[in-house]
Structures are given as structure tokens and as C-alpha cells.
CSV table of N, CA and C in Angstrom, one decimal:
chain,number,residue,atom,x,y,z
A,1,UNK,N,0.8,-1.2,0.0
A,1,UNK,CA,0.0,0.0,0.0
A,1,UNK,C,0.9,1.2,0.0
A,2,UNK,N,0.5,2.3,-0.7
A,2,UNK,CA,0.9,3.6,-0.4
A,2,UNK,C,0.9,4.1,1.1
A,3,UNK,N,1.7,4.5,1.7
A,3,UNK,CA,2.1,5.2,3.2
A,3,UNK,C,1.7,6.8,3.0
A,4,UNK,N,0.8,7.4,3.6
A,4,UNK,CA,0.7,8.8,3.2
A,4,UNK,C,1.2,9.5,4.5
A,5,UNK,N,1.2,10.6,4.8
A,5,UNK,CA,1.9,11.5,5.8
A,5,UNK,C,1.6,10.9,7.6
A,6,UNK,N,0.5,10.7,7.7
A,6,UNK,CA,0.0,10.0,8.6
A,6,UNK,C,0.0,8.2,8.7
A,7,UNK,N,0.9,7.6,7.7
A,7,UNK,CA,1.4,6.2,7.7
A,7,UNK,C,-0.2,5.7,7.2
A,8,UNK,N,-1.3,6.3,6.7
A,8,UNK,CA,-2.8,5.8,6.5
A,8,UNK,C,-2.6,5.8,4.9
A,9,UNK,N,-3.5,4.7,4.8
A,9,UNK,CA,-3.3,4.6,2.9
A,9,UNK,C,-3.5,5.3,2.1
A,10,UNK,N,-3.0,5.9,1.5
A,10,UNK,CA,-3.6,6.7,0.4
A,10,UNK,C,-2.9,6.2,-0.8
A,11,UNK,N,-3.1,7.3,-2.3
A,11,UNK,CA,-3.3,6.8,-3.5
A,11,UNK,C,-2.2,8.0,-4.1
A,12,UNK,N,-0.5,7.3,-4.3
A,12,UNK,CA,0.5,8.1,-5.3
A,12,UNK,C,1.0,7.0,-6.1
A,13,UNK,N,0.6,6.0,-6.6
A,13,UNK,CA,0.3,5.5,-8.1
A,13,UNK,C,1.9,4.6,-7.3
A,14,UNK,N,1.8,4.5,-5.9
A,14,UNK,CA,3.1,3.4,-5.4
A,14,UNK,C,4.5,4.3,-5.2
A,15,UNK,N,4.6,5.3,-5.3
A,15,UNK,CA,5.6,6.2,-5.1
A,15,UNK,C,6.1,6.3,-3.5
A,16,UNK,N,5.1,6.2,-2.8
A,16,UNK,CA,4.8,5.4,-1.0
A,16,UNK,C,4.8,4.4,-0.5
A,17,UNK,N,5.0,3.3,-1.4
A,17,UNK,CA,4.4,2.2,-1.0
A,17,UNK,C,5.7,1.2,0.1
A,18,UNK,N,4.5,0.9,0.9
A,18,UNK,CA,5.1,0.4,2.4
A,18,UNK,C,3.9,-0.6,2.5
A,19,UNK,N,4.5,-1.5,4.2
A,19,UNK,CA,4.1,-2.6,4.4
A,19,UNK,C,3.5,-2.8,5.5
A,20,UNK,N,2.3,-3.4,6.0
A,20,UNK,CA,2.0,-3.5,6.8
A,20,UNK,C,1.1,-4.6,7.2
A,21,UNK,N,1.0,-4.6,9.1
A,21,UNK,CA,0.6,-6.6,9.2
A,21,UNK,C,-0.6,-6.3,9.9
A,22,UNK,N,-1.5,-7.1,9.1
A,22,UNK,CA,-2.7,-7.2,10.0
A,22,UNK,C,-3.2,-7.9,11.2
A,23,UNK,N,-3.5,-7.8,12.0
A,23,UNK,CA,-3.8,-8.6,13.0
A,23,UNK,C,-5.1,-8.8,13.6
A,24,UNK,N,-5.9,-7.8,13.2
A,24,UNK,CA,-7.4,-8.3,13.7
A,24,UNK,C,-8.1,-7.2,12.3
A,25,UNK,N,-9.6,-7.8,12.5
A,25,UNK,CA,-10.6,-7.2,12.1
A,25,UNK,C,-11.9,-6.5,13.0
A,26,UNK,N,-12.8,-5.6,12.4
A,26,UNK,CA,-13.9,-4.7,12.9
A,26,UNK,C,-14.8,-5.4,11.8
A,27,UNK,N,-15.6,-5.8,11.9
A,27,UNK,CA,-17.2,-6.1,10.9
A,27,UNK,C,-18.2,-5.0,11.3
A,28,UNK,N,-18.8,-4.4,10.7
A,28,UNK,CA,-20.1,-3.8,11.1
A,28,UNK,C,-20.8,-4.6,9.6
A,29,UNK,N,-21.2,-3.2,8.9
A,29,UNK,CA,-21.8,-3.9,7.8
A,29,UNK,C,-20.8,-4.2,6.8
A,30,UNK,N,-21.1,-4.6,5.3
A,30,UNK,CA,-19.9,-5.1,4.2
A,30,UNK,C,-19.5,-4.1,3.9
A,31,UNK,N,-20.3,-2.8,4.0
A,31,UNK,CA,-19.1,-1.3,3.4
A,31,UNK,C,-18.4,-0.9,4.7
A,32,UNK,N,-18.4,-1.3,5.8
A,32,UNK,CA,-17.5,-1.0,7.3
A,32,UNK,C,-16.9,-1.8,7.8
A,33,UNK,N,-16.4,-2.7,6.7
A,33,UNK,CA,-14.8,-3.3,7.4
A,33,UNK,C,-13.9,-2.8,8.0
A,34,UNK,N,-13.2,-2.8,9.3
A,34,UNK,CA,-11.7,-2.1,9.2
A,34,UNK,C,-11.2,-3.0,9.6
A,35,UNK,N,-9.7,-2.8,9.8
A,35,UNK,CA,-8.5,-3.4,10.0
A,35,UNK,C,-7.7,-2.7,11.1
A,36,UNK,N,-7.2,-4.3,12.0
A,36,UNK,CA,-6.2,-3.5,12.7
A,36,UNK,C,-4.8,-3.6,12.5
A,37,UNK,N,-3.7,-2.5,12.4
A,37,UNK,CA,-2.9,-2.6,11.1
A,37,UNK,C,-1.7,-2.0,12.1
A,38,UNK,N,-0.8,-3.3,12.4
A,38,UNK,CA,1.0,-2.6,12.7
A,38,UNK,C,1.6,-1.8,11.5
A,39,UNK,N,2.1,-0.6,11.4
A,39,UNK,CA,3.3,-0.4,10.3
A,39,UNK,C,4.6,-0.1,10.8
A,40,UNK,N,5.7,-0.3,10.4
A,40,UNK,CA,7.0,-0.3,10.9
A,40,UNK,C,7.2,0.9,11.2
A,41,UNK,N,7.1,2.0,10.5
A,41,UNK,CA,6.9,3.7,11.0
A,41,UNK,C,6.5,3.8,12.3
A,42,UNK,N,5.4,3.1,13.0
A,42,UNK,CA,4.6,4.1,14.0
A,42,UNK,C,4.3,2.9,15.0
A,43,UNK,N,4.3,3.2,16.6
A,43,UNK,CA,4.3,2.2,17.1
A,43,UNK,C,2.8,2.0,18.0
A,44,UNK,N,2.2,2.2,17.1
A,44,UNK,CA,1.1,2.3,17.6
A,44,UNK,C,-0.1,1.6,16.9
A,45,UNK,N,-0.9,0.3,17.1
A,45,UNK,CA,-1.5,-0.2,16.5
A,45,UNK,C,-2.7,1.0,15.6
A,46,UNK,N,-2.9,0.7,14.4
A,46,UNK,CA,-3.8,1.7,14.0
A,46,UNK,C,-5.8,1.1,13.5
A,47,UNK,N,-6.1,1.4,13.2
A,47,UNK,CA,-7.2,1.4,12.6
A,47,UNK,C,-7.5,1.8,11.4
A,48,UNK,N,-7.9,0.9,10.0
A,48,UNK,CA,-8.0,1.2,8.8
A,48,UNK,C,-9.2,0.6,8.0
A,49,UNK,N,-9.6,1.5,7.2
A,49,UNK,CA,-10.8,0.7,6.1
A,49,UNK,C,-10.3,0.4,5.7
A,50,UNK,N,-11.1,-1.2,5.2
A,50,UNK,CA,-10.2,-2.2,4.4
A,50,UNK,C,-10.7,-1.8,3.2
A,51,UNK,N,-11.7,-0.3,2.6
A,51,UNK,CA,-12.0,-0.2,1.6
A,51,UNK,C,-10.4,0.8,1.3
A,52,UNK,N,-10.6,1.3,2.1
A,52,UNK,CA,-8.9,1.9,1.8
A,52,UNK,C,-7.8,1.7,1.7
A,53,UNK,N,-7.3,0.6,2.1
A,53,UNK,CA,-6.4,-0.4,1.9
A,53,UNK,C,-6.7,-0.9,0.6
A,54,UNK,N,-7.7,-1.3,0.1
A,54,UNK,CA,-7.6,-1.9,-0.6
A,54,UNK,C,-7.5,-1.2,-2.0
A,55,UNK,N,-8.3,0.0,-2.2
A,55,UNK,CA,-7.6,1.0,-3.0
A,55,UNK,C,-6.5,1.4,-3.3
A,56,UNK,N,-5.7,1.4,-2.1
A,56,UNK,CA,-4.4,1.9,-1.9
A,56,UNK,C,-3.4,0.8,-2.7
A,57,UNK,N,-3.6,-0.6,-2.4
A,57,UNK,CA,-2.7,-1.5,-2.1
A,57,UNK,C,-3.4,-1.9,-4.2
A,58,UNK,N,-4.4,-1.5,-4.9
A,58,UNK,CA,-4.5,-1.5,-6.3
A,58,UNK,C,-4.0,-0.4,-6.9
A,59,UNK,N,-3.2,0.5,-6.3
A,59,UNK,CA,-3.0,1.3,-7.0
A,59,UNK,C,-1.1,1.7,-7.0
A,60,UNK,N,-0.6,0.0,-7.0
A,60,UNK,CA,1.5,0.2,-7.1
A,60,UNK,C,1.2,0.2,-8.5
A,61,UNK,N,1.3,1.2,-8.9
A,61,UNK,CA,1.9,1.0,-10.4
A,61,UNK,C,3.5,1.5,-10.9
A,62,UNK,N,4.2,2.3,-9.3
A,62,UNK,CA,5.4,2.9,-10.1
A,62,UNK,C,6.2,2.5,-8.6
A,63,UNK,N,7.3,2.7,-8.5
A,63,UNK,CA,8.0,2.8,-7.2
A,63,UNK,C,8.8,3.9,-6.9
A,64,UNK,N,8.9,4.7,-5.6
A,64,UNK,CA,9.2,6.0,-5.5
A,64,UNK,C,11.4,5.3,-5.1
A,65,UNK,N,11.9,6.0,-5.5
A,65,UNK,CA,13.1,5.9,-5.1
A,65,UNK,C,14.0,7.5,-5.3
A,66,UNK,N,15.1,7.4,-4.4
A,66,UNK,CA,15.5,8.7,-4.1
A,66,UNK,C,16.2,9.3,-5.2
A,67,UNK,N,16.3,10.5,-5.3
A,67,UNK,CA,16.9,10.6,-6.5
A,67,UNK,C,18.4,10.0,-6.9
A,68,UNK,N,18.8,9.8,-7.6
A,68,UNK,CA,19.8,9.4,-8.1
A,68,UNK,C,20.4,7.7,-8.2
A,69,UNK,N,19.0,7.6,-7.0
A,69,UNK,CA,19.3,5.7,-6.4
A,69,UNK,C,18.8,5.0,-7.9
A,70,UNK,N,20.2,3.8,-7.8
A,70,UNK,CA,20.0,2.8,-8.7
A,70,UNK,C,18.8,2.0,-9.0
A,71,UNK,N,18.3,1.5,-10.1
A,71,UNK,CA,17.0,0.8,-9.7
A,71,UNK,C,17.6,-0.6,-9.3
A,72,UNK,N,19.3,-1.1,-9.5
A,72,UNK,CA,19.0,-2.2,-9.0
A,72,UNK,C,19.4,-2.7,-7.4
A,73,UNK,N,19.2,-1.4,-6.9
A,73,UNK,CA,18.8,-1.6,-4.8
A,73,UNK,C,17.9,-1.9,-5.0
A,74,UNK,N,17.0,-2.4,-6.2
A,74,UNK,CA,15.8,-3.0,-5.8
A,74,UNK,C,14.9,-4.3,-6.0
A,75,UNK,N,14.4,-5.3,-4.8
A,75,UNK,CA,14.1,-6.5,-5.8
A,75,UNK,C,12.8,-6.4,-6.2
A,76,UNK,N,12.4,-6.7,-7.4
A,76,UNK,CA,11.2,-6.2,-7.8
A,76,UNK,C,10.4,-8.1,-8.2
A,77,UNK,N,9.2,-8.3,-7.9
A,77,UNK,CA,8.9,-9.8,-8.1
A,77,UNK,C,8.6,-9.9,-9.3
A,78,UNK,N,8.4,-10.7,-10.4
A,78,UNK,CA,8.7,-11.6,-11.4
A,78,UNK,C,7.4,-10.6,-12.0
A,79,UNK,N,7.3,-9.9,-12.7
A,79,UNK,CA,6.5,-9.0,-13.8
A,79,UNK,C,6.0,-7.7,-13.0
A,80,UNK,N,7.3,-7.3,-12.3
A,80,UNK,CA,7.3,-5.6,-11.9
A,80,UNK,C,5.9,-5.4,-10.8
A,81,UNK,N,6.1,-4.1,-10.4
A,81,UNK,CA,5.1,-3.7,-9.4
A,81,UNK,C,2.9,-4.3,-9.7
A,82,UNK,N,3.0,-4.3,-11.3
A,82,UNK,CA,1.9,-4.4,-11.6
A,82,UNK,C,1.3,-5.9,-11.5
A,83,UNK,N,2.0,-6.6,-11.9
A,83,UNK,CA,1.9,-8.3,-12.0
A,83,UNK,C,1.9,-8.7,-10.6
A,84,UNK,N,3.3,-8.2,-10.2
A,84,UNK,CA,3.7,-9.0,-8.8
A,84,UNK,C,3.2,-8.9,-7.5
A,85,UNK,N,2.9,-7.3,-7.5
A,85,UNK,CA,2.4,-6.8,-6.0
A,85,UNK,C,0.9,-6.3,-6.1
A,86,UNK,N,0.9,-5.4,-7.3
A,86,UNK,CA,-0.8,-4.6,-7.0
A,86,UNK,C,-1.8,-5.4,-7.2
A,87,UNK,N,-2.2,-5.2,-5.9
A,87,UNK,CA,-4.2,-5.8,-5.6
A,87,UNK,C,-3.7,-7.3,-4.9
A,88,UNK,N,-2.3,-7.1,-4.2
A,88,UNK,CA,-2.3,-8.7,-3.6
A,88,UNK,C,-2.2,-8.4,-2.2
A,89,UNK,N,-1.8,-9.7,-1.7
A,89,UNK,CA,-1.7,-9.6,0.1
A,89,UNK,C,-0.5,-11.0,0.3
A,90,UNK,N,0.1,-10.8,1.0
A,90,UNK,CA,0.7,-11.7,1.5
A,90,UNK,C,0.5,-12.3,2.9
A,91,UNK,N,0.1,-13.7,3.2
A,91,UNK,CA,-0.4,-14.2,4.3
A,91,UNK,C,1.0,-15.1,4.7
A,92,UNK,N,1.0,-14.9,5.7
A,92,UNK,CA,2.3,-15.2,6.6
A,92,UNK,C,1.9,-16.6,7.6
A,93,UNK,N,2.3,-17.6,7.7
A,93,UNK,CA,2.0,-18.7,8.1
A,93,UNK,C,3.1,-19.3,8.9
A,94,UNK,N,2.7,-20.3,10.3
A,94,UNK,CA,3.6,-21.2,10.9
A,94,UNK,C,3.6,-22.2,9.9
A,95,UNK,N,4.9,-22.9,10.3
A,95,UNK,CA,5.0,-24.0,9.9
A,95,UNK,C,5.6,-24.6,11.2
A,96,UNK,N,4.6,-26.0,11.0
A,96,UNK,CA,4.6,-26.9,12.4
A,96,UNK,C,5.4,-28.3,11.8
């Protein structure tokens, strides 16, 4: 997802884009999902719409890097930001 000034999702086409772990849910009705959401920035558990997240986390299309920085400081998954990462989730599992 994009990380905006306040570490909350917003939408710069992946120029922001950061990571973060979910750990619980909020249900009310199906348009009031939230999320309860660690990000490495802020140490403070947060609270998010998963409609927002989820917008956020469809919209990597580019990756923000500093000026001058090489693109290959970067590992990018098997068909770039678009294929690899936008509109996914990664679920993290024990293994027993």
C-alpha cells in the first residue's frame, strides 16, 4: 500500500508504497470493514478501512526511489510492481 503523511493509505500510483501486518478485524456492515494494522513507521497499532487499503494496495503502479538511487537496490517480483504486487496480500504462516 501507499504510506501517506500519517502512515494511513492513500493513492500516489506506489511512489509510497510500504508494508504492513494485519492482525485483527472490525465487521459492522460489508461497506464497514476495518483493519487492525502494525506499520514499521509508527508504534502504535492503528485502525483502517479495508476499503482503503484496498484501493491503496491497487494502485502500485510505479515505485518511489531517491533521486539518483540505482533501480537495481531493488528487488522487484517476477513482472514488476503491476503483476507482482498490485491488488495482492501476503499471508504469513507457521509452519509446524
Amino acid at each position: 500500500y501507499d504510506s501517506g503523511p500519517n502512515h494511513e493509505p492513500c493513492l500516489v500510483n506506489g511512489r509510497k508504497a510500504h508494508w504492513a501486518v494485519i492482525s485483527g478485524s472490525i465487521w459492522g456492515t460489508w461497506d464497514h470493514i476495518y483493519l487492525l494494522v502494525k506499520q514499521s513507521k509508527s508504534r502504535h497499532t492503528a485502525v483502517w478501512s479495508l476499503n482503503a487499503l484496498e484501493k491503496s494496495n491497487c494502485n502500485l503502479f510505479e515505485f518511489g526511489r531517491k533521486k539518483g538511487e540505482s533501480i537495481n537496490n531493488f528487488v522487484l517480483p517476477e513482472g514488476g510492481l503491476r503483476e507482482g504486487l498490485n491488488g495482492k496480500l501476503v499471508f504469513l504462516t507457521n509452519k509446524k
